[in-house]
């Protein structure tokens, strides 16, 4: 069996996007508790699997709805390129869903010591909702990504949930101020989606509605600027309220990278925007890592 089409459709370059909130959550947890390695490892594994599930479901959904077709500005993945059939993709998605469930349950067990308590049950329900959100962005009869709700769901499930949820799983506690860096990760993640939607605006208009399409080319770029600026305001607000040492501001070194990325979004169009996607993903991940190191 040729595994290259499967690996291509997993879009491994996007995994740091899902890990940014997790790393940020681990950093927050470390300020109030001793973080256990098994919880951290299963948390990272679950987040990576959920990102892969989202990528596969997105590809299948776009194919079934006729969005991925000739003239698409982004990368050509396995279904569109003929490397996989729809049935093969469905089976692959089923395998990844199973792995997500197994990894998620193990993560909850390592965190709480049991699967049979109220907290465990709450996180099992949250995990089920996260799997649903990962799959229904473009899959199904009424995918939320096709009616302009993608930004909201990305903010919640790539910002608030992994950061605050991850911090709680690692520390078994919650601090209201954690909402600030969680929202910052959400803003940066929505920024990644927005670049994608600006790039695909011309080819998406026949099958879907996105926030970028509603705003138009210029206003979508203003929206991108607001997302990045707001993310930084939120992150700096948290640090200014909690930090007592200069190293906790270490993540400031990534500001030039965000600035370069934003300038590229304003100057580039269509397929030229594609390099801006992985750049923002990796810059956000680097910011989260430096946030962790600083703390």
Rosetta silent file (secondary structure, phi, psi, omega in degrees, C-alpha in Angstrom):
SEQUENCE: XXXXXXXXXXXXXXXXXXXXXXXXXXXXXXXXXXXXXXXXXXXXXXXXXXXXXXXXXXXXXXXXXXXXXXXXXXXXXXXXXXXXXXXXXXXXXXXXXXXXXXXXXXXXXXXXXXXXXXXXXXXXXXXXXXXXXXXXXXXXXXXXXXXXXXXXXXXXXXXXXXXXXXXXXXXXXXXXXXXXXXXXXXXXXXXXXXXXXXXXXXXXXXXXXXXXXXXXXXXXXXXXXXXXXXXXXXXXXXXXXXXXXXXXXXXXXXXXXXXXXXXXXXXXXXXXXXXXXXXXXXXXXXXXXXXXXXX
SCORE:     score description
SCORE:     0.000 S_00000001
   1 L     0.000  134.105  178.151    0.000    0.000    0.000 S_00000001
   2 L   -81.661  113.727 -176.508    1.248    3.459   -0.916 S_00000001
   3 L   -89.429   -8.830 -177.027    1.193    5.515    2.280 S_00000001
   4 H   -58.534  -43.547  178.024    2.306    8.802    0.689 S_00000001
   5 H   -60.914  -34.851  179.994   -1.278    9.946   -0.144 S_00000001
   6 H   -67.855  -43.963  179.117   -2.307    9.275    3.459 S_00000001
   7 H   -64.790  -39.902  179.853    0.602   11.260    4.852 S_00000001
   8 H   -61.526  -43.431 -178.560   -0.054   14.087    2.390 S_00000001
   9 H   -72.549  -20.223  176.684   -3.685   14.361    3.449 S_00000001
  10 H   -68.717  -22.400  177.764   -2.718   14.405    7.139 S_00000001
  11 L    51.455   60.853 -173.798   -1.104   17.824    6.468 S_00000001
  12 H   -60.629  -21.565  179.944    1.511   17.357    9.161 S_00000001
  13 H   -66.547  -16.875 -178.618    2.713   20.944    8.736 S_00000001
  14 H   -88.877  -10.375 -175.397   -0.486   22.092   10.468 S_00000001
  15 H   -58.552  -39.213  176.564    0.045   20.101   13.680 S_00000001
  16 H   -56.125  -26.352  177.618    1.939   22.922   15.442 S_00000001
  17 H   -62.035  -44.096 -179.624   -1.254   24.974   15.119 S_00000001
  18 H   -73.223  -25.065 -177.772   -3.160   22.535   17.346 S_00000001
  19 H   -84.165  -16.811 -177.940   -0.228   22.251   19.766 S_00000001
  20 H   -59.645  -49.053  178.288    0.146   25.997   20.362 S_00000001
  21 H   -64.252  -37.478  179.023   -2.829   26.159   22.725 S_00000001
  22 H   -63.012  -47.136  179.415   -1.738   22.936   24.432 S_00000001
  23 H   -60.982  -41.951  177.670    1.783   24.272   25.067 S_00000001
  24 H   -61.968  -41.986  178.325    0.299   27.492   26.389 S_00000001
  25 H   -64.233  -39.937  177.124   -1.988   25.492   28.687 S_00000001
  26 H   -62.171  -40.658  177.761    0.936   23.437   29.988 S_00000001
  27 H   -60.783  -45.165  179.966    2.770   26.681   30.746 S_00000001
  28 H   -64.118  -42.181  179.713   -0.199   28.018   32.694 S_00000001
  29 H   -61.967  -35.918 -177.345   -0.591   24.771   34.618 S_00000001
  30 H   -66.386  -15.257  179.135    3.076   24.835   35.611 S_00000001
  31 L   -80.867  -13.684 -176.595    2.496   28.082   37.524 S_00000001
  32 L  -127.547   -8.874 -176.478    0.164   26.388   40.006 S_00000001
  33 L  -156.771  165.610  173.449    1.053   22.674   40.037 S_00000001
  34 L   -84.770  118.717 -174.807    3.627   20.043   39.193 S_00000001
  35 L   -82.272  129.820 -178.039    2.776   18.856   35.694 S_00000001
  36 L   -88.624  134.376 -176.044    2.825   15.076   35.199 S_00000001
  37 H   -59.975  -44.390 -179.956    4.558   13.722   32.070 S_00000001
  38 H   -58.292  -38.900  177.967    1.929   11.063   31.139 S_00000001
  39 H   -65.043  -43.809 -179.696   -0.788   13.722   31.078 S_00000001
  40 H   -61.765  -46.832 -176.666    1.351   16.018   28.960 S_00000001
  41 H   -64.839  -43.362  178.930    2.264   13.311   26.440 S_00000001
  42 H   -71.357  -29.279  175.693   -1.306   12.072   25.973 S_00000001
  43 H   -64.638  -45.923  179.188   -2.522   15.673   25.767 S_00000001
  44 H   -64.929  -43.954 -179.823   -0.078   16.383   22.931 S_00000001
  45 H   -62.113  -44.634 -179.595   -0.924   13.114   21.163 S_00000001
  46 H   -62.908  -42.841  179.344   -4.673   13.769   21.380 S_00000001
  47 H   -63.148  -41.595  179.190   -4.305   17.304   20.039 S_00000001
  48 H   -64.677  -41.922  179.100   -2.194   16.096   17.109 S_00000001
  49 H   -65.075  -38.900  178.118   -4.709   13.364   16.251 S_00000001
  50 H   -65.361  -36.835  176.512   -7.581   15.854   16.395 S_00000001
  51 H   -64.920  -43.362  177.859   -5.729   18.151   14.004 S_00000001
  52 H   -62.057  -43.126  177.952   -5.200   15.257   11.595 S_00000001
  53 H   -59.533  -43.360  178.618   -8.886   14.338   11.895 S_00000001
  54 H   -61.309  -42.601 -179.234   -9.837   17.926   11.111 S_00000001
  55 H   -64.650  -45.489 -179.488   -7.569   17.964    8.050 S_00000001
  56 H   -64.736  -44.552 -179.678   -8.889   14.677    6.673 S_00000001
  57 H   -64.820  -37.522  178.384  -12.521   15.633    7.284 S_00000001
  58 H   -63.211  -43.234  179.171  -11.950   19.016    5.681 S_00000001
  59 H   -65.045  -44.291  179.817  -10.521   17.400    2.561 S_00000001
  60 H   -64.960  -45.009 -179.738  -13.358   14.892    2.301 S_00000001
  61 H   -61.728  -44.799  179.475  -16.025   17.515    2.915 S_00000001
  62 H   -64.449  -34.542  178.259  -14.597   19.944    0.352 S_00000001
  63 H   -68.223  -46.448 -178.263  -14.385   17.126   -2.189 S_00000001
  64 H   -66.733  -30.543  179.883  -17.975   15.973   -1.640 S_00000001
  65 L   -90.550   -0.938  177.471  -19.285   19.545   -1.812 S_00000001
  66 L    78.405   17.296  179.633  -17.303   20.341   -4.963 S_00000001
  67 L   -78.307  -43.462  177.022  -15.157   23.027   -3.339 S_00000001
  68 L   -80.893  101.094 -178.335  -11.807   21.361   -4.122 S_00000001
  69 L  -144.389 -179.582 -179.536  -11.752   21.539   -7.893 S_00000001
  70 L   -58.608  134.544 -178.824   -9.574   22.740  -10.749 S_00000001
  71 L    99.630   -5.861  177.714   -8.366   26.274  -10.141 S_00000001
  72 L   -60.242  137.450 -174.556   -8.115   25.915   -6.370 S_00000001
  73 L   -80.331  -27.325 -177.287   -5.389   28.209   -5.028 S_00000001
  74 L   -80.608 -170.914 -179.279   -4.162   25.980   -2.194 S_00000001
  75 L   -65.967  151.271  175.718   -2.208   22.729   -2.233 S_00000001
  76 L   -91.800  116.866 -178.291   -3.574   19.746   -4.167 S_00000001
  77 L   -98.738 -172.144 -164.386   -4.222   16.919   -1.725 S_00000001
  78 H   -67.074  -39.894 -179.642   -4.820   13.206   -2.247 S_00000001
  79 H   -66.577  -47.055  179.911   -8.523   13.114   -3.130 S_00000001
  80 H   -67.849  -33.705 -178.507   -8.273   15.902   -5.682 S_00000001
  81 H   -84.534   -6.660  177.796   -4.995   14.519   -7.015 S_00000001
  82 L    88.091    7.441 -179.133   -6.332   10.970   -7.360 S_00000001
  83 L   -76.764  -21.379  178.911   -4.054    9.387   -4.756 S_00000001
  84 L  -138.642  154.171  173.460   -6.992    8.194   -2.628 S_00000001
  85 L   -95.683  165.039  177.898  -10.620    7.313   -3.194 S_00000001
  86 H   -60.117  -41.258  179.713  -13.502    8.655   -1.130 S_00000001
  87 H   -63.962  -40.432  177.117  -14.034    5.215    0.424 S_00000001
  88 H   -63.293  -39.675  179.082  -10.374    4.976    1.431 S_00000001
  89 H   -65.537  -41.408  179.008  -10.604    8.418    3.022 S_00000001
  90 H   -61.696  -41.968  178.507  -13.723    7.447    4.974 S_00000001
  91 H   -65.736  -40.017  179.223  -11.994    4.340    6.349 S_00000001
  92 H   -64.001  -41.491  178.081   -8.915    6.377    7.259 S_00000001
  93 H   -62.340  -39.957  178.543  -11.088    8.916    9.076 S_00000001
  94 H   -61.156  -39.676  178.185  -12.738    6.085   11.039 S_00000001
  95 H   -64.457  -44.634 -178.793   -9.311    4.876   12.165 S_00000001
  96 H   -66.590  -37.777  176.244   -8.267    8.366   13.284 S_00000001
  97 H   -60.315  -43.614  178.770  -11.549    8.857   15.183 S_00000001
  98 H   -61.060  -44.293  178.851  -10.873    5.593   17.045 S_00000001
  99 H   -65.200  -37.870  176.797   -7.341    6.711   17.898 S_00000001
 100 H   -60.389  -44.508  179.769   -8.644   10.090   19.078 S_00000001
 101 H   -63.878  -44.722 -179.088  -11.071    8.356   21.444 S_00000001
 102 H   -64.193  -47.188 -179.213   -8.428    5.988   22.816 S_00000001
 103 H   -65.650  -40.489 -179.764   -5.858    8.731   23.326 S_00000001
 104 H   -64.649  -42.532  178.754   -8.428   11.093   24.825 S_00000001
 105 H   -65.373  -38.247  177.797   -9.682    8.539   27.328 S_00000001
 106 H   -65.049  -41.006  177.428   -6.120    7.719   28.332 S_00000001
 107 H   -59.683  -45.980  179.926   -5.416   11.429   28.788 S_00000001
 108 H   -65.325  -39.101  178.328   -8.452   11.841   31.042 S_00000001
 109 H   -63.133  -45.065  179.836   -7.485    8.746   33.043 S_00000001
 110 H   -64.324  -32.861 -178.318   -3.943   10.025   33.620 S_00000001
 111 H   -74.045  -49.577 -173.192   -5.304   13.409   34.693 S_00000001
 112 H  -102.256  -11.602  179.933   -8.057   12.329   37.111 S_00000001
 113 L    82.362   -3.242  179.337   -7.002    8.777   37.918 S_00000001
 114 L  -161.756  156.586  174.067  -10.382    7.418   36.832 S_00000001
 115 L   -98.233   -2.970 -172.080  -12.906    7.674   34.019 S_00000001
 116 L  -114.247   65.671  172.430  -15.825    7.397   36.452 S_00000001
 117 L  -149.275  168.117 -175.250  -16.188   10.802   38.088 S_00000001
 118 H   -61.655  -42.377 -179.137  -18.008   14.029   37.259 S_00000001
 119 H   -64.927  -42.692  178.179  -14.877   15.783   35.982 S_00000001
 120 H   -61.881  -43.892  179.968  -13.957   12.846   33.766 S_00000001
 121 H   -61.361  -40.511  179.525  -17.500   12.702   32.396 S_00000001
 122 H   -62.371  -41.098 -179.158  -17.409   16.433   31.634 S_00000001
 123 H   -75.579  -28.403  174.182  -14.171   16.062   29.684 S_00000001
 124 H   -64.957  -42.030  176.930  -15.462   12.992   27.842 S_00000001
 125 H   -64.468  -43.396  177.733  -18.416   15.096   26.675 S_00000001
 126 H   -62.161  -38.238  177.892  -16.066   17.950   25.759 S_00000001
 127 H   -64.254  -41.009  177.999  -13.904   15.490   23.840 S_00000001
 128 H   -62.954  -41.225  177.750  -16.915   14.223   21.902 S_00000001
 129 H   -64.466  -36.610  179.503  -17.840   17.817   21.015 S_00000001
 130 H   -67.024  -41.145  176.087  -14.267   18.462   19.893 S_00000001
 131 H   -62.358  -43.658  177.688  -14.338   15.425   17.602 S_00000001
 132 H   -59.004  -45.907 -179.045  -17.668   16.630   16.214 S_00000001
 133 H   -64.371  -37.081  179.558  -16.235   20.107   15.608 S_00000001
 134 H   -64.461  -33.517 -174.980  -13.143   18.659   13.909 S_00000001
 135 H   -90.431  -31.115 -169.686  -15.282   16.687   11.478 S_00000001
 136 L   -93.280   10.505  175.911  -18.208   19.024   10.784 S_00000001
 137 L   -60.609  -44.279  176.568  -16.263   22.043    9.514 S_00000001
 138 L  -127.449   -8.612 -178.704  -16.960   20.898    5.958 S_00000001
 139 L   -87.338  153.941  175.892  -18.563   17.452    6.388 S_00000001
 140 L    95.380  178.406 -177.659  -22.285   16.750    6.535 S_00000001
 141 L   -73.579  -31.797 -177.336  -25.388   18.391    5.098 S_00000001
 142 L  -131.016   66.249 -178.751  -24.940   21.659    6.981 S_00000001
 143 L   -65.164  134.220 -175.675  -21.206   22.139    7.712 S_00000001
 144 H   -68.324  -22.550  177.956  -20.602   25.165    9.899 S_00000001
 145 H   -71.072  -13.937 -178.808  -17.549   26.167    7.849 S_00000001
 146 H   -96.112   -2.875  179.994  -19.820   26.797    4.877 S_00000001
 147 E  -123.096   24.603  173.404  -22.063   29.306    6.656 S_00000001
 148 L    80.670   15.561 -178.878  -19.435   31.643    8.067 S_00000001
 149 L  -102.568    3.656 -178.187  -19.067   30.060   11.520 S_00000001
 150 H   -58.895  -41.422 -178.099  -15.572   28.639   11.026 S_00000001
 151 H   -60.804  -43.489 -179.812  -13.878   31.567   12.765 S_00000001
 152 H   -63.006  -46.123 -178.272  -15.982   31.159   15.907 S_00000001
 153 H   -67.537  -37.468  176.942  -15.375   27.415   16.151 S_00000001
 154 H   -64.352  -41.573  177.873  -11.628   27.812   15.534 S_00000001
 155 H   -58.680  -42.280 -178.431  -11.457   30.448   18.280 S_00000001
 156 H   -73.265  -50.497 -169.646  -13.155   28.065   20.699 S_00000001
 157 H   -92.385   -7.643  172.507  -11.526   24.751   19.759 S_00000001
 158 H  -114.769   -3.255  179.997   -8.023   26.008   18.870 S_00000001
 159 H  -121.649  -74.760 -174.694   -7.861   28.689   21.545 S_00000001
 160 H   -64.405  -49.835 -174.561  -10.084   28.406   24.596 S_00000001
 161 H   -64.779  -52.862 -177.808  -10.518   24.625   24.782 S_00000001
 162 H   -67.631  -34.340 -176.796   -6.908   23.439   24.346 S_00000001
 163 H   -75.442  -58.406 -178.724   -5.404   26.208   26.474 S_00000001
 164 H   -70.179  -43.297  178.542   -7.811   26.341   29.420 S_00000001
 165 H   -62.704  -43.776  178.587   -8.787   22.671   29.101 S_00000001
 166 H   -63.679  -40.833  178.661   -5.165   21.585   28.837 S_00000001
 167 H   -63.077  -40.008  179.846   -4.197   23.727   31.824 S_00000001
 168 H   -67.580  -43.309  179.659   -7.008   22.203   33.898 S_00000001
 169 H   -61.605  -33.922 -177.713   -6.104   18.628   32.944 S_00000001
 170 H   -84.663  -22.244 -174.065   -2.482   19.238   33.944 S_00000001
 171 H  -122.337  -15.587 -176.502   -3.177   21.137   37.186 S_00000001
 172 L    58.757   31.613  176.308   -6.745   20.196   38.227 S_00000001
 173 L  -147.072  172.338 -179.027   -7.429   23.867   38.860 S_00000001
 174 L  -142.175  139.537  175.067   -8.622   26.967   37.006 S_00000001
 175 L  -125.283  127.097 -178.305   -7.645   30.629   37.070 S_00000001
 176 L   -54.004  -34.242 -179.124   -9.890   33.253   35.374 S_00000001
 177 L   -64.569  -17.277  179.098   -6.849   35.094   34.006 S_00000001
 178 H   -64.110  -19.784  177.989   -6.047   32.030   31.889 S_00000001
 179 H   -61.098  -30.495 -177.000   -8.796   33.196   29.539 S_00000001
 180 H   -64.518  -57.297  177.498   -6.453   35.963   28.310 S_00000001
 181 H   -66.227  -30.120  177.447   -3.679   33.797   26.774 S_00000001
 182 H   -63.171  -44.172  177.753   -6.305   31.256   25.684 S_00000001
 183 H   -66.301  -33.702  176.879   -8.127   33.967   23.734 S_00000001
 184 H   -62.978  -45.226  177.175   -4.779   35.109   22.297 S_00000001
 185 H   -62.358  -35.149  176.998   -4.125   31.611   20.933 S_00000001
 186 H   -64.220  -43.548  178.746   -7.649   31.673   19.550 S_00000001
 187 H   -61.950  -44.550 -179.889   -7.049   34.960   17.737 S_00000001
 188 H   -64.871  -37.911  179.503   -3.824   33.707   16.155 S_00000001
 189 H   -68.328  -40.380  175.015   -5.537   30.469   15.061 S_00000001
 190 H   -62.081  -33.955  176.584   -8.428   32.386   13.506 S_00000001
 191 H   -60.549  -38.956  177.010   -5.752   34.402   11.714 S_00000001
 192 H   -62.623  -46.474  178.757   -4.468   31.201   10.095 S_00000001
 193 H   -62.203  -40.237 -177.493   -7.984   30.335    8.925 S_00000001
 194 H   -64.652  -39.085  176.031   -8.541   33.873    7.671 S_00000001
 195 H   -61.162  -44.518  177.818   -5.411   33.771    5.487 S_00000001
 196 H   -57.667  -43.080 -177.477   -6.669   30.492    4.037 S_00000001
 197 H   -72.886  -32.779  174.804  -10.066   32.051    3.343 S_00000001
 198 H   -65.402  -43.982  179.452   -8.589   35.184    1.761 S_00000001
 199 H   -59.862  -42.482 -173.252   -6.482   32.984   -0.530 S_00000001
 200 L   -95.097   12.575 -172.952   -9.452   30.827   -1.567 S_00000001
 201 H   -55.269  -42.425 -175.988  -12.010   33.623   -1.815 S_00000001
 202 H   -68.246  -40.944 -176.700  -12.460   33.353   -5.585 S_00000001
 203 H   -84.631  -19.993 -178.601  -12.897   29.572   -5.709 S_00000001
 204 H   -80.539  -22.401 -169.118  -14.979   29.326   -2.517 S_00000001
 205 L   -62.539  -20.395 -178.346  -17.726   31.710   -3.588 S_00000001
 206 L   -80.289  -20.818 -172.428  -19.591   29.042   -5.568 S_00000001
 207 L  -127.272  -16.754 -173.065  -20.052   26.644   -2.643 S_00000001
 208 L  -148.748  167.879  175.531  -19.540   28.362    0.704 S_00000001
 209 E  -123.907  130.925  176.887  -19.631   31.580    2.719 S_00000001
 210 L  -125.414  164.925  177.254  -16.735   32.673    4.926 S_00000001
 211 H   -60.122  -39.995  179.391  -16.106   35.733    7.059 S_00000001
 212 H   -60.693  -40.200  178.818  -13.429   36.817    4.569 S_00000001
 213 H   -65.685  -39.930  179.062  -15.953   36.648    1.721 S_00000001
 214 H   -65.181  -35.564 -177.014  -18.459   38.721    3.690 S_00000001
 215 H   -80.947  -33.946 -173.776  -15.811   41.342    4.437 S_00000001
 216 L    91.806  166.601 -173.151  -14.160   41.535    1.026 S_00000001
 217 H   -56.125  -52.430 -175.689  -10.452   41.608    0.176 S_00000001
 218 H   -68.472  -49.171 -177.417   -9.479   44.848    1.950 S_00000001
 219 H   -66.775  -29.549  176.271  -11.636   44.456    5.056 S_00000001
 220 H   -65.442  -33.172  177.137  -10.551   40.814    5.443 S_00000001
 221 H   -75.933  -33.537  172.605   -6.976   42.076    5.697 S_00000001
 222 H   -64.144  -42.655  176.101   -8.015   44.703    8.228 S_00000001
 223 H   -57.384  -41.996  177.914   -9.691   41.870   10.147 S_00000001
 224 H   -61.326  -42.758  179.221   -6.401   39.945   10.003 S_00000001
 225 H   -62.697  -42.154  178.916   -4.563   42.935   11.454 S_00000001
 226 H   -64.129  -41.785 -179.937   -7.097   43.224   14.281 S_00000001
 227 H   -59.683  -47.553 -178.289   -6.792   39.502   15.086 S_00000001
 228 H   -67.849  -44.051 -179.907   -3.014   39.638   15.400 S_00000001
 229 H   -63.408  -43.867 -179.953   -3.007   42.921   17.319 S_00000001
 230 H   -64.827  -38.808  176.956   -5.735   41.726   19.696 S_00000001
 231 H   -57.829  -43.121  179.886   -3.886   38.463   20.281 S_00000001
 232 H   -70.067  -37.662  176.865   -0.819   40.374   21.369 S_00000001
 233 H   -61.148  -43.596 -179.581   -2.803   42.733   23.604 S_00000001
 234 H   -65.120  -44.150 -178.410   -4.361   39.738   25.359 S_00000001
 235 H   -66.304  -44.475  179.510   -1.063   37.904   25.786 S_00000001
 236 H   -68.232  -32.780  177.962    0.771   40.974   27.060 S_00000001
 237 H   -63.275  -43.144  178.427   -2.113   41.807   29.394 S_00000001
 238 H   -62.225  -47.817 -177.513   -1.795   38.409   31.046 S_00000001
 239 H   -64.130  -40.730 -179.248    1.958   38.685   31.433 S_00000001
 240 H   -65.364  -27.666 -179.250    1.806   42.242   32.781 S_00000001
 241 H   -85.948  -18.667 -172.672   -0.717   41.117   35.401 S_00000001
 242 H  -122.220  -23.376 -171.510    1.160   37.984   36.512 S_00000001
 243 L   -76.746  143.321  172.915    4.863   38.252   35.677 S_00000001
 244 L  -128.256    7.844  179.248    7.484   39.107   38.262 S_00000001
 245 L  -138.262  145.041 -179.636   10.548   38.270   36.165 S_00000001
 246 H   -59.879  -38.264 -179.169   11.845   39.628   32.829 S_00000001
 247 H   -56.988  -20.772 -179.310   12.233   36.146   31.216 S_00000001
 248 H   -70.086  -10.005  175.130    8.451   35.807   31.229 S_00000001
 249 H   -98.567   13.917 -175.715    8.418   38.338   28.380 S_00000001
 250 H   -55.714  -35.242 -176.475   10.729   36.142   26.291 S_00000001
 251 H   -63.706  -11.358  178.932    8.006   35.500   23.681 S_00000001
 252 H   -60.586  -19.916 -177.890    8.238   39.159   22.603 S_00000001
 253 H   -67.036  -14.031 -179.935   11.060   38.149   20.255 S_00000001
 254 H   -88.387   -3.592 -179.720    8.488   36.741   17.815 S_00000001
 255 H   -55.609  -43.926  178.312    6.818   40.127   17.188 S_00000001
 256 H   -58.420  -34.684  179.671    8.986   40.798   14.082 S_00000001
 257 H   -67.714  -41.023  175.751    7.846   37.478   12.588 S_00000001
 258 H   -62.599  -38.675 -179.781    4.189   38.381   13.097 S_00000001
 259 H   -65.344  -43.826  177.983    4.894   41.769   11.510 S_00000001
 260 H   -63.009  -42.271  179.747    6.547   40.185    8.460 S_00000001
 261 H   -62.712  -44.107 -179.090    3.671   37.734    8.130 S_00000001
 262 H   -64.929  -39.790  176.751    1.068   40.498    8.330 S_00000001
 263 H   -62.039  -38.841  178.346    2.913   42.545    5.730 S_00000001
 264 H   -64.658  -37.505  178.206    2.909   39.498    3.450 S_00000001
 265 H   -63.516  -37.545 -179.922   -0.851   39.097    3.869 S_00000001
 266 H   -73.167  -32.301 -174.344   -1.361   42.706    2.779 S_00000001
 267 H   -90.044  -27.979 -171.873    0.968   42.455   -0.227 S_00000001
 268 L   -98.956  158.631  176.817    0.157   38.979   -1.586 S_00000001
 269 L  -137.763  160.202  173.456   -2.920   37.543   -3.286 S_00000001
 270 H    49.505 -131.747 -175.034   -4.283   34.130   -4.280 S_00000001
 271 H   -62.057  -24.413  179.640   -1.677   31.336   -4.385 S_00000001
 272 H   -64.048  -19.929  179.986    1.076   33.742   -3.275 S_00000001
 273 H   -76.619  -15.526 -173.241   -0.550   33.743    0.171 S_00000001
 274 H   -55.294  -42.748  179.263    0.117   30.032    0.710 S_00000001
 275 H   -64.707  -20.043 -179.768    3.541   30.459    2.384 S_00000001
 276 H   -70.546  -24.433  179.663    1.960   32.847    4.885 S_00000001
 277 H   -65.605  -60.510  179.402   -0.107   29.985    6.334 S_00000001
 278 H   -63.151  -28.718  178.689    2.705   27.757    7.659 S_00000001
 279 H   -63.678  -44.676  179.572    4.637   30.865    8.655 S_00000001
 280 H   -69.433  -37.455  176.809    1.845   32.042   10.967 S_00000001
 281 H   -58.839  -49.890 -177.185    1.334   28.506   12.297 S_00000001
 282 H   -71.181  -34.044  178.027    5.015   28.129   13.198 S_00000001
 283 H   -66.567  -41.037  176.944    5.297   31.683   14.537 S_00000001
 284 H   -64.171  -42.021  178.721    2.335   31.075   16.848 S_00000001
 285 H   -63.665  -42.282  177.969    3.862   27.774   17.972 S_00000001
 286 H   -62.031  -38.781  178.041    7.211   29.471   18.633 S_00000001
 287 H   -62.734  -43.166  178.745    5.421   32.112   20.703 S_00000001
 288 H   -64.429  -41.702  178.513    3.746   29.410   22.797 S_00000001
 289 H   -62.668  -44.236  179.698    7.056   27.581   23.316 S_00000001
 290 H   -68.637  -32.311  174.300    8.796   30.780   24.401 S_00000001
 291 H   -61.387  -42.675  178.161    5.839   31.572   26.679 S_00000001
 292 H   -66.154  -46.174 -179.462    6.407   28.174   28.319 S_00000001
 293 H   -61.974  -42.530 -179.558   10.178   28.645   28.580 S_00000001
 294 H   -61.189  -41.599  179.018    9.769   32.117   30.056 S_00000001
 295 L   -72.108    0.000    0.000    7.431   30.846   32.753 S_00000001
